[in-house]
Amino acid sequence: MSGAGGKQYLKEIKIGALILFVALSTTIFAQDLSQHNWYFGSTSSGIRFNRGTNVAQSVNNQALPFARGGSAVATDPATANLLFYTDGVQVYDASHLAMPNGNGLTGQPDANQPVAIAPMPGQTNRWYIFTNSSNFTTGGSISQSDVDLNQFGNAVFPAPALGVVGAKNIAMPGLINRSEGMIVVPHANQTDFWLISHQNGTQSYAATLIDATATFPSIVSTGIGFPTSVANFSYYARTNKIAVSPQNQNTDALILNFNNATGVIAFDRFIFNSATAATNSQSIYDIEWDTKGQYLYLSRHGDVGIPANVFQYDYQNPTTTLAPVATAPVFRSYGLQLAPDSAIYHLYQAVSGGPFLLGKLTNTDTTSNLVVNTQSLFTATDFNGTQFPAFKPQDSVIMTVAFTTSGVCQNSPTNFFPSVTPNADSLRWNFGDGVGTSGSWSPIYTYTSAGTLMLRSTLFIAAKPIPPHYLLLSILLPYNFNWCKTQPLATMSFLHREVLQVPNSFLLKWLFREAHLHPLHGQTVTWGIHSHPTLPAITMWWLPMPRDVLRMLV
């Protein structure tokens, strides 16, 4: 069929029985849930943040024994499910049982940053655990162990695998005489990682590459700042800034620039007047960035004649005097950690020999006089801990979103069926006709007019929206109304890996009795056909035009 008459005929019946479903994959960063489980301190108490609201909730299922210092927790970044956790000596699985072969790791108990973790690049469900034997200002060595979550471990089939520790305590090449500070940060390629460490008592910092080769080469940057012992590193990914807190007396904290593509570390600045004369090897226990990277918070540990407190430093106004934000006096100040709820949590002792309490700082992205300090959280629970856990560096979370529908007729219900992997918390629909919206996961909607529509759906994880996905749908002005109400004419699915883009083009010839599909670049396509003997043949082109415009010609 061709010519003006043919196009007029298409306009009248809309050929609306055609439904095109597009399954889109997108890579997102803001929805990483890898910091939602906190296990730390030498008690059964821990914290879990709700994946939908980010509200902190106390839990009492942490395994013991567990050291009082730094720890590391591995959490699925898409689901917030616990994978394993460790204090640098013992590894526990998601059921809070000792993981097979997970004992005797070489982390120093009660140290500041004795353990860090990272997924193995190029591997599935396998992780590295890095342990540091440094003890206060006495240098130590860094080793690596591996966790294989593909192995059943303590699980019994058909329960999901819980993992085992494989090779362990393997010395990292060249990483001897290390300070306590140790952190893993993401590589610029979004696949690999860097392990940041410091040669104790020197001006040398190392960035060790963690990639699929597992050879761990290090880029060493020297002549930075003054000789020191590093207590703790804090990394702000948006600006590639590393904040450094020193253990030794009379040494200011400093800020470094990190090139996450090459591994080179360079000096940025000192935080003047942050040094103390403390003789207990705990001058500035911890340091942490706020959510926007403007303000730094320094935990002054305290010593005889040196009051403990938390101070705010303004990166954009470096001459501003350090301002205390812990309004109530504390005896000793310990770890600081930015949480999923945007608060900075704080471990401290209010009195000598007292419990290790939990507080939090809110409004931390404002000047010090507006920061709110709330102490003795969870009814003054004693966490018996001095430092919070380390986590997997934030990286990509790949979500696959597909849609199918049932019913495409004007004035008849259309059912929408999403398939989202991994699961989202909620889904918001805009049905594209300027009228209909829905917050239901699988809504039913009746279109009162025929036409080709652009639907929009927005997923929410942890109360934050993911960039919307679009679905092109044609609603039928019926050729045969009764048949239309009861018969789905055709369904087709097309899967690609680009956000709101398609290959250069593809041509579909649809004859209702036979389908011929010619995708470019080896794309995978599946389709289903319901034959109808009287409807005409059509030829359809899908082009990479704005908003994925679909052109149908007869």
Coordinates of C-alpha atoms in Angstrom, one line a residue:
M1 CA 0.0 0.0 0.0
S2 CA 1.4 3.4 -0.9
G3 CA 0.6 7.0 -1.9
A4 CA -1.5 9.6 -0.2
G5 CA -4.4 7.1 0.3
G6 CA -2.1 4.7 2.1
K7 CA -0.9 7.4 4.5
Q8 CA -4.4 8.6 5.1
Y9 CA -5.4 5.0 6.0
L10 CA -2.5 4.8 8.5
K11 CA -3.6 8.0 10.0
E12 CA -7.1 6.7 10.5
I13 CA -6.3 3.4 12.2
K14 CA -3.0 4.6 13.7
I15 CA -1.5 1.1 13.2
G16 CA -1.7 1.4 17.0
A17 CA -1.4 -2.3 17.7
L18 CA 2.3 -1.9 17.5
I19 CA 4.1 -1.7 20.9
L20 CA 7.8 -1.1 21.1
F21 CA 9.5 -2.0 24.5
V22 CA 12.9 -0.7 25.2
A23 CA 15.0 -2.2 28.0
L24 CA 17.6 0.4 29.1
S25 CA 20.7 -0.1 31.3
T26 CA 22.1 2.9 33.0
T27 CA 25.2 3.4 35.3
I28 CA 24.5 5.5 38.4
F29 CA 26.7 6.7 41.3
A30 CA 24.5 8.6 43.6
Q31 CA 22.5 5.5 44.7
D32 CA 25.4 3.4 46.0
L33 CA 24.2 1.7 49.2
S34 CA 27.5 0.2 50.2
Q35 CA 27.7 2.3 53.4
H36 CA 24.4 1.2 54.9
N37 CA 25.7 -1.4 57.4
W38 CA 28.1 -0.3 60.2
Y39 CA 29.7 -3.0 62.4
F40 CA 32.4 -1.6 64.7
G41 CA 33.6 -1.7 68.3
S42 CA 33.9 -4.6 70.8
T43 CA 30.1 -5.1 71.5
S44 CA 27.2 -6.7 69.7
S45 CA 25.8 -3.3 68.8
G46 CA 25.9 -1.8 65.3
I47 CA 24.0 0.5 63.0
R48 CA 22.0 -0.1 59.9
F49 CA 20.6 2.7 57.7
N50 CA 17.2 2.1 56.1
R51 CA 17.7 1.8 52.3
G52 CA 14.6 3.8 51.6
T53 CA 14.8 6.6 54.1
N54 CA 18.5 6.5 55.2
V55 CA 17.4 6.7 58.9
A56 CA 19.9 5.1 61.3
Q57 CA 18.6 2.1 63.3
S58 CA 20.5 0.3 66.0
V59 CA 21.1 -3.5 65.6
N60 CA 22.4 -6.0 68.1
N61 CA 23.7 -8.9 65.9
Q62 CA 27.4 -8.1 65.5
A63 CA 29.6 -11.2 66.1
L64 CA 32.2 -11.3 68.8
P65 CA 35.1 -11.2 69.4
F66 CA 35.6 -7.9 67.5
A67 CA 38.4 -5.3 68.0
R68 CA 37.7 -1.8 69.3
G69 CA 39.5 0.1 66.5
G70 CA 38.8 0.4 62.7
S71 CA 36.9 -2.3 60.8
A72 CA 35.6 -2.9 57.3
V73 CA 32.2 -3.8 56.1
A74 CA 31.2 -5.1 52.6
T75 CA 27.7 -4.4 51.5
D76 CA 25.9 -5.0 48.2
P77 CA 25.9 -1.4 46.7
A78 CA 22.5 -2.0 44.9
T79 CA 20.5 -3.8 47.6
A80 CA 22.2 -2.8 50.9
N81 CA 22.5 -6.5 51.8
L82 CA 25.4 -7.4 54.1
L83 CA 28.1 -9.5 52.5
F84 CA 30.8 -9.8 55.2
Y85 CA 32.7 -7.7 57.8
T86 CA 36.1 -7.8 59.5
D87 CA 38.2 -6.1 62.2
G88 CA 41.4 -7.0 60.4
V89 CA 41.9 -10.2 62.4
Q90 CA 38.6 -12.2 62.0
V91 CA 36.2 -12.2 59.1
Y92 CA 32.5 -12.8 59.6
D93 CA 29.9 -13.6 56.9
A94 CA 26.5 -12.2 56.4
S95 CA 25.0 -14.7 58.9
H96 CA 27.4 -13.3 61.5
L97 CA 29.4 -16.6 61.7
A98 CA 33.1 -16.8 61.4
M99 CA 33.9 -17.3 57.7
P100 CA 35.9 -20.5 56.9
N101 CA 39.7 -19.7 57.0
G102 CA 38.8 -16.1 58.0
N103 CA 40.9 -16.0 61.2
G104 CA 44.4 -14.9 61.9
L105 CA 44.6 -11.9 59.6
T106 CA 47.4 -9.5 60.3
G107 CA 45.6 -6.2 61.0
Q108 CA 46.6 -4.5 64.3
P109 CA 43.7 -4.7 66.7
D110 CA 42.4 -1.4 68.0
A111 CA 44.4 0.6 65.4
N112 CA 42.9 3.5 63.5
Q113 CA 42.7 2.2 59.9
P114 CA 43.9 -1.4 60.2
V115 CA 41.8 -2.8 57.4
A116 CA 40.4 -1.8 54.0
I117 CA 38.4 -3.7 51.3
A118 CA 37.8 -3.6 47.6
P119 CA 36.1 -5.8 45.0
M120 CA 38.5 -7.7 42.7
P121 CA 38.6 -6.0 39.3
G122 CA 37.7 -8.5 36.6
Q123 CA 36.2 -11.0 39.1
T124 CA 32.6 -11.7 40.2
N125 CA 31.8 -11.8 43.9
R126 CA 35.4 -11.8 44.9
W127 CA 37.0 -9.3 47.2
Y128 CA 40.4 -8.1 48.6
I129 CA 41.0 -7.5 52.3
F130 CA 44.0 -5.3 53.0
T131 CA 45.4 -5.4 56.6
N132 CA 48.0 -3.1 58.2
S133 CA 50.1 -4.2 61.2
S134 CA 51.1 -0.6 62.2
N135 CA 50.8 0.2 65.9
F136 CA 50.5 3.9 66.8
T137 CA 53.7 5.5 65.5
T138 CA 55.5 2.2 65.0
G139 CA 55.4 1.3 61.3
G140 CA 53.9 -1.9 60.1
S141 CA 53.4 -3.9 56.9
I142 CA 50.4 -4.2 54.6
S143 CA 49.1 -7.6 53.5
Q144 CA 46.3 -8.8 51.3
S145 CA 43.8 -11.7 51.7
D146 CA 41.0 -12.7 49.3
V147 CA 37.3 -13.5 49.9
D148 CA 35.4 -15.7 47.5
L149 CA 31.6 -15.1 47.9
N150 CA 30.9 -17.7 45.2
Q151 CA 31.8 -20.5 47.7
F152 CA 29.1 -21.8 50.1
G153 CA 31.1 -21.5 53.2
N154 CA 28.7 -21.7 56.2
A155 CA 25.6 -21.9 53.8
V156 CA 23.9 -25.1 53.0
F157 CA 22.4 -25.5 49.5
P158 CA 19.9 -24.2 48.3
A159 CA 20.6 -21.2 50.6
P160 CA 22.8 -18.4 48.9
A161 CA 26.5 -18.8 49.2
L162 CA 28.2 -17.0 52.2
G163 CA 31.8 -17.1 51.1
V164 CA 35.2 -18.3 52.3
V165 CA 38.6 -16.7 52.8
G166 CA 41.1 -18.1 50.3
A167 CA 44.8 -17.1 50.3
K168 CA 45.5 -14.8 53.2
N169 CA 48.2 -12.6 54.7
I170 CA 50.1 -12.2 51.4
A171 CA 52.6 -9.3 51.7
M172 CA 52.0 -6.4 49.4
P173 CA 55.1 -5.6 47.4
G174 CA 57.0 -2.6 48.9
L175 CA 54.4 -1.7 51.5
I176 CA 56.5 -1.9 54.6
N177 CA 57.1 0.6 57.4
R178 CA 53.6 2.0 56.9
S179 CA 51.7 4.4 59.1
E180 CA 48.2 3.4 60.5
G181 CA 46.4 5.5 57.9
M182 CA 45.2 3.4 54.9
I183 CA 42.3 3.9 52.5
V184 CA 41.0 2.5 49.2
V185 CA 39.7 5.0 46.6
P186 CA 38.3 4.5 43.1
H187 CA 40.4 4.8 39.9
A188 CA 39.4 7.2 37.2
N189 CA 38.5 4.3 34.9
Q190 CA 35.7 3.3 37.3
T191 CA 36.9 -0.3 37.3
D192 CA 40.1 -0.3 39.3
F193 CA 41.1 1.1 42.7
W194 CA 44.0 2.7 44.5
L195 CA 45.3 1.8 48.0
I196 CA 46.6 4.9 49.6
S197 CA 49.3 4.5 52.3
H198 CA 52.1 6.4 53.9
Q199 CA 55.7 5.5 54.8
N200 CA 55.9 6.1 58.5
G201 CA 58.1 9.0 59.7
T202 CA 58.7 10.3 56.2
Q203 CA 57.2 12.6 53.6
S204 CA 56.4 9.8 51.2
Y205 CA 53.0 8.6 50.1
A206 CA 52.1 5.6 48.0
A207 CA 49.2 4.9 45.7
T208 CA 49.1 1.1 44.9
L209 CA 47.1 0.1 41.8
I210 CA 44.4 -2.6 42.4
D211 CA 43.5 -4.0 38.9
A212 CA 42.9 -7.3 37.2
T213 CA 46.6 -8.1 36.9
A214 CA 46.9 -8.4 40.7
T215 CA 50.5 -7.2 40.6
F216 CA 50.0 -4.2 42.8
P217 CA 52.5 -1.7 41.4
S218 CA 52.9 1.5 43.5
I219 CA 53.3 5.1 42.5
V220 CA 55.4 6.8 45.2
S221 CA 55.1 10.6 45.7
T222 CA 57.8 12.1 47.9
G223 CA 58.7 15.4 49.6
I224 CA 55.1 16.1 50.7
G225 CA 54.6 18.2 53.9
F226 CA 56.8 17.3 56.9
P227 CA 57.9 13.9 58.2
T228 CA 54.9 12.4 60.1
S229 CA 53.0 9.4 61.2
V230 CA 49.5 9.3 59.6
A231 CA 46.6 8.4 61.7
N232 CA 43.8 8.6 59.2
F233 CA 43.0 9.5 55.6
S234 CA 39.7 10.9 54.3
Y235 CA 38.9 11.2 50.6
Y236 CA 36.5 13.5 48.8
A237 CA 35.9 12.0 45.4
R238 CA 34.4 15.0 43.6
T239 CA 37.6 17.1 44.0
N240 CA 40.1 14.2 44.5
K241 CA 41.2 15.7 47.8
I242 CA 42.8 13.6 50.5
A243 CA 42.7 15.0 54.0
V244 CA 45.5 13.7 56.4
S245 CA 45.4 13.6 60.2
P246 CA 48.7 13.2 62.0
Q247 CA 49.4 11.1 65.1
N248 CA 52.5 12.8 66.2
Q249 CA 52.7 16.0 68.2
N250 CA 53.3 19.5 66.8
T251 CA 52.3 18.6 63.2
D252 CA 49.4 20.2 61.4
A253 CA 46.9 18.3 59.4
L254 CA 47.3 18.6 55.7
I255 CA 45.4 18.3 52.4
L256 CA 46.7 16.5 49.3
N257 CA 45.7 16.5 45.6
F258 CA 45.3 13.1 44.1
N259 CA 45.4 12.2 40.4
N260 CA 43.1 9.2 40.3
A261 CA 44.2 8.4 36.7
T262 CA 48.0 8.3 37.3
G263 CA 48.3 7.7 41.1
V264 CA 50.4 10.9 41.7
I265 CA 49.9 12.6 45.0
A266 CA 50.8 16.3 45.4
F267 CA 50.7 18.8 48.3
D268 CA 47.8 21.2 48.5
R269 CA 48.0 22.9 51.9
F270 CA 48.4 22.6 55.7
I271 CA 45.6 23.2 58.0
F272 CA 47.4 25.7 60.2
N273 CA 46.9 25.8 64.0
S274 CA 45.6 22.2 64.0
A275 CA 48.7 20.7 65.6
T276 CA 48.8 19.9 69.3
A277 CA 51.5 19.1 71.8
A278 CA 49.9 15.8 72.7
T279 CA 52.4 13.1 73.8
N280 CA 50.0 10.1 73.6
S281 CA 50.5 9.5 69.8
Q282 CA 46.9 10.5 69.1
S283 CA 47.1 14.2 68.3
I284 CA 44.4 14.4 65.6
Y285 CA 42.5 11.1 65.7
D286 CA 40.4 11.5 62.6
I287 CA 39.4 13.9 59.9
E288 CA 36.3 13.9 57.7
W289 CA 34.8 15.9 54.8
D290 CA 31.3 17.3 54.7
T291 CA 28.8 16.3 51.9
K292 CA 29.9 19.3 49.7
G293 CA 33.6 19.2 50.2
Q294 CA 33.9 22.7 51.7
Y295 CA 34.2 21.9 55.4
L296 CA 36.5 19.5 57.1
Y297 CA 36.0 18.2 60.6
L298 CA 39.0 17.3 62.8
S299 CA 38.7 15.1 65.9
R300 CA 41.3 16.4 68.4
H301 CA 41.8 13.4 70.6
G302 CA 42.8 15.2 73.8
D303 CA 45.6 14.8 76.4
V304 CA 46.5 16.2 79.7
G305 CA 46.0 20.0 79.4
I306 CA 44.6 19.6 75.8
P307 CA 40.8 19.5 75.7
A308 CA 39.2 17.1 73.3
N309 CA 36.8 18.5 70.7
V310 CA 35.8 18.4 67.1
F311 CA 36.8 21.5 65.0
Q312 CA 35.5 22.8 61.7
Y313 CA 37.9 24.0 58.9
D314 CA 36.6 26.0 56.0
Y315 CA 38.5 25.0 52.8
Q316 CA 37.3 28.1 50.9
N317 CA 38.2 30.4 53.7
P318 CA 41.5 28.9 55.1
T319 CA 42.3 32.0 57.3
T320 CA 39.2 31.5 59.3
T321 CA 40.1 30.2 62.8
L322 CA 39.3 26.6 63.5
A323 CA 35.9 26.5 65.3
P324 CA 34.9 23.9 67.9
V325 CA 31.5 22.2 67.2
A326 CA 31.3 19.7 70.1
T327 CA 29.3 22.0 72.4
A328 CA 29.4 19.7 75.5
P329 CA 32.8 18.9 77.0
V330 CA 34.2 15.5 76.2
F331 CA 37.1 13.6 77.7
R332 CA 38.4 12.0 74.5
S333 CA 37.4 12.4 70.9
Y334 CA 37.7 9.5 68.4
G335 CA 36.3 8.6 65.0
L336 CA 34.3 10.7 62.6
Q337 CA 32.2 9.2 59.7
L338 CA 30.0 10.8 57.1
A339 CA 26.8 8.7 56.9
P340 CA 24.1 8.0 54.3
D341 CA 21.8 10.4 56.2
S342 CA 24.3 13.2 55.5
A343 CA 25.2 13.5 59.2
I344 CA 28.8 13.1 60.5
Y345 CA 28.8 10.5 63.3
H346 CA 31.2 10.9 66.2
L347 CA 32.6 8.5 68.8
Y348 CA 33.7 9.9 72.1
Q349 CA 34.1 9.4 75.8
A350 CA 32.3 12.0 78.0
V351 CA 34.4 11.2 81.1
S352 CA 37.6 9.3 81.9
G353 CA 36.9 5.6 82.0
G354 CA 33.4 6.1 80.7
P355 CA 31.5 4.3 77.9
F356 CA 32.3 5.0 74.2
L357 CA 29.3 7.0 73.1
L358 CA 27.9 7.9 69.7
G359 CA 27.0 11.4 68.7
K360 CA 26.2 13.1 65.4
L361 CA 26.8 16.4 63.7
T362 CA 24.1 17.8 61.4
N363 CA 24.0 20.9 59.2
T364 CA 27.7 20.2 58.6
D365 CA 27.7 22.0 55.2
T366 CA 27.2 25.3 56.9
T367 CA 29.3 27.6 59.2
S368 CA 30.2 26.3 62.6
N369 CA 27.6 28.3 64.5
L370 CA 24.8 26.5 62.7
V371 CA 26.2 22.9 63.1
V372 CA 24.0 20.9 65.5
N373 CA 25.8 18.4 67.9
T374 CA 23.5 15.6 69.2
Q375 CA 25.1 13.3 71.8
S376 CA 24.4 10.0 73.5
L377 CA 22.5 8.4 70.6
F378 CA 20.5 5.2 71.0
T379 CA 19.9 5.8 74.7
A380 CA 23.6 6.2 75.4
T381 CA 24.6 2.8 74.0
D382 CA 28.2 1.9 74.8
F383 CA 29.7 0.9 71.5
N384 CA 33.1 0.2 73.1
G385 CA 34.8 1.4 69.9
T386 CA 37.1 4.2 68.8
Q387 CA 36.7 4.1 65.0
F388 CA 34.0 3.5 62.4
P389 CA 34.2 1.0 59.5
A390 CA 35.7 1.4 56.1
F391 CA 33.6 0.5 53.1
K392 CA 33.9 -0.4 49.4
P393 CA 34.8 2.7 47.4
Q394 CA 31.8 4.1 45.7
D395 CA 31.7 3.0 42.1
S396 CA 29.0 2.2 39.4
V397 CA 25.7 0.5 40.1
I398 CA 24.3 -0.9 36.9
M399 CA 20.5 -1.1 36.8
T400 CA 18.6 -2.8 34.0
V401 CA 15.1 -1.6 33.5
A402 CA 12.6 -3.2 31.1
F403 CA 8.9 -2.6 30.5
T404 CA 6.1 -4.7 29.0
T405 CA 2.4 -3.8 28.5
S406 CA -0.8 -5.6 28.0
G407 CA -3.7 -3.9 26.2
V408 CA -3.1 -1.0 23.7
C409 CA -6.6 0.1 22.8
Q410 CA -8.3 3.4 23.3
N411 CA -10.9 3.5 26.1
S412 CA -9.6 0.1 27.4
P413 CA -7.2 -0.6 30.3
T414 CA -3.5 -0.8 29.5
N415 CA -1.4 -2.7 32.0
F416 CA 2.2 -1.8 32.6
F417 CA 4.7 -4.4 33.9
P418 CA 8.2 -3.2 34.9
S419 CA 11.2 -5.4 35.4
V420 CA 13.9 -3.7 37.4
T421 CA 17.3 -5.4 38.4
P422 CA 18.3 -4.8 41.1
N423 CA 15.1 -3.8 42.8
A424 CA 14.2 -0.2 43.3
D425 CA 12.2 1.2 46.3
S426 CA 9.5 2.9 44.2
L427 CA 8.5 3.9 40.7
R428 CA 6.7 6.9 39.4
W429 CA 4.9 6.9 36.0
N430 CA 4.0 9.7 33.6
F431 CA 1.7 8.2 31.0
G432 CA 2.6 10.7 28.3
D433 CA -0.9 12.0 27.5
G434 CA -0.6 15.2 29.6
V435 CA -3.1 13.8 32.2
G436 CA -2.1 10.5 33.8
T437 CA 0.5 9.8 36.5
S438 CA 0.8 7.0 39.0
G439 CA 3.0 6.0 41.9
S440 CA 2.0 2.3 41.6
W441 CA 4.7 -0.2 40.7
S442 CA 2.5 -2.0 38.1
P443 CA -0.3 0.5 37.2
I444 CA -3.3 0.1 35.0
Y445 CA -4.3 3.1 32.9
T446 CA -7.0 3.8 30.3
Y447 CA -6.2 6.2 27.4
T448 CA -9.1 8.2 26.1
S449 CA -7.3 9.2 22.9
A450 CA -5.3 7.2 20.3
G451 CA -1.9 8.2 19.3
T452 CA 1.9 7.7 19.7
L453 CA 2.9 8.6 23.2
M454 CA 6.3 9.0 25.1
L455 CA 5.9 7.5 28.6
R456 CA 8.3 8.4 31.3
S457 CA 9.2 6.4 34.4
T458 CA 11.4 7.4 37.3
L459 CA 12.9 4.9 39.8
F460 CA 13.7 5.8 43.4
I461 CA 16.4 4.2 45.5
A462 CA 17.0 5.5 49.0
A463 CA 14.5 8.3 48.4
K464 CA 16.6 9.6 45.5
P465 CA 15.5 9.5 41.8
I466 CA 17.4 7.8 39.1
P467 CA 17.4 9.6 35.7
P468 CA 14.1 8.8 34.0
H469 CA 13.5 6.1 31.4
Y470 CA 11.4 6.5 28.3
L471 CA 9.0 4.1 26.6
L472 CA 7.4 4.8 23.2
L473 CA 3.8 3.5 23.0
S474 CA 1.1 3.7 20.3
I475 CA -2.5 3.4 21.4
L476 CA -4.9 2.0 18.8
L477 CA -7.9 3.7 17.3
P478 CA -9.6 0.4 16.6
Y479 CA -9.9 -1.2 13.1
N480 CA -12.1 -3.8 14.7
F481 CA -13.1 -2.6 18.2
N482 CA -14.0 -6.0 19.7
W483 CA -11.0 -7.7 18.3
C484 CA -8.8 -4.9 19.6
K485 CA -10.1 -5.3 23.1
T486 CA -9.2 -8.9 23.3
Q487 CA -6.2 -9.5 21.1
P488 CA -2.7 -8.3 21.6
L489 CA -1.3 -7.9 18.1
A490 CA 2.5 -7.9 18.7
T491 CA 5.1 -7.5 21.3
M492 CA 8.8 -6.8 20.7
S493 CA 11.7 -6.2 23.0
F494 CA 15.0 -4.5 22.2
L495 CA 17.9 -4.4 24.6
H496 CA 20.9 -2.2 24.4
R497 CA 23.5 -0.8 26.8
E498 CA 23.3 3.0 26.3
V499 CA 21.1 5.4 28.2
L500 CA 18.3 6.8 26.0
Q501 CA 20.3 6.0 22.8
V502 CA 19.9 3.3 20.2
P503 CA 22.3 1.9 17.6
N504 CA 22.8 3.9 14.4
S505 CA 19.5 2.5 13.0
F506 CA 17.7 -0.8 12.4
L507 CA 15.0 -1.8 10.0
L508 CA 12.1 -3.9 10.9
K509 CA 9.8 -5.4 8.3
W510 CA 6.6 -6.6 9.9
L511 CA 4.2 -8.6 7.7
F512 CA 2.0 -10.0 10.5
R513 CA 2.7 -13.5 9.2
E514 CA 6.5 -13.2 9.2
A515 CA 9.0 -11.0 10.9
H516 CA 12.4 -10.0 9.5
L517 CA 14.8 -8.1 11.9
H518 CA 18.1 -6.6 10.8
P519 CA 19.9 -5.1 13.8
L520 CA 23.3 -3.5 13.4
H521 CA 26.4 -4.2 15.5
G522 CA 25.2 -7.6 16.7
Q523 CA 22.4 -6.3 19.0
T524 CA 20.2 -8.9 20.6
V525 CA 16.5 -8.7 19.7
T526 CA 13.5 -10.9 20.6
W527 CA 9.9 -10.6 19.4
G528 CA 6.6 -12.2 19.3
I529 CA 3.9 -12.0 16.6
H530 CA 0.1 -12.5 16.7
S531 CA -1.1 -12.9 13.1
H532 CA -4.1 -11.1 11.7
P533 CA -5.0 -11.8 8.1
T534 CA -6.6 -8.5 7.1
L535 CA -4.3 -5.8 8.5
P536 CA -1.8 -4.3 6.0
A537 CA 2.0 -4.7 6.0
I538 CA 4.0 -1.8 7.3
T539 CA 7.6 -0.9 7.3
M540 CA 9.0 0.9 10.4
W541 CA 12.3 2.7 11.1
W542 CA 13.7 3.5 14.5
L543 CA 16.2 6.4 14.3
P544 CA 18.3 8.0 17.1
M545 CA 16.3 11.2 17.0
P546 CA 15.5 13.4 20.0
R547 CA 13.2 11.6 22.5
D548 CA 13.5 8.5 20.4
V549 CA 11.0 9.5 17.8
L550 CA 9.4 6.6 16.0
R551 CA 8.4 7.0 12.3
M552 CA 6.0 4.6 10.8
L553 CA 5.3 4.6 7.1
V554 CA 3.0 2.5 4.9

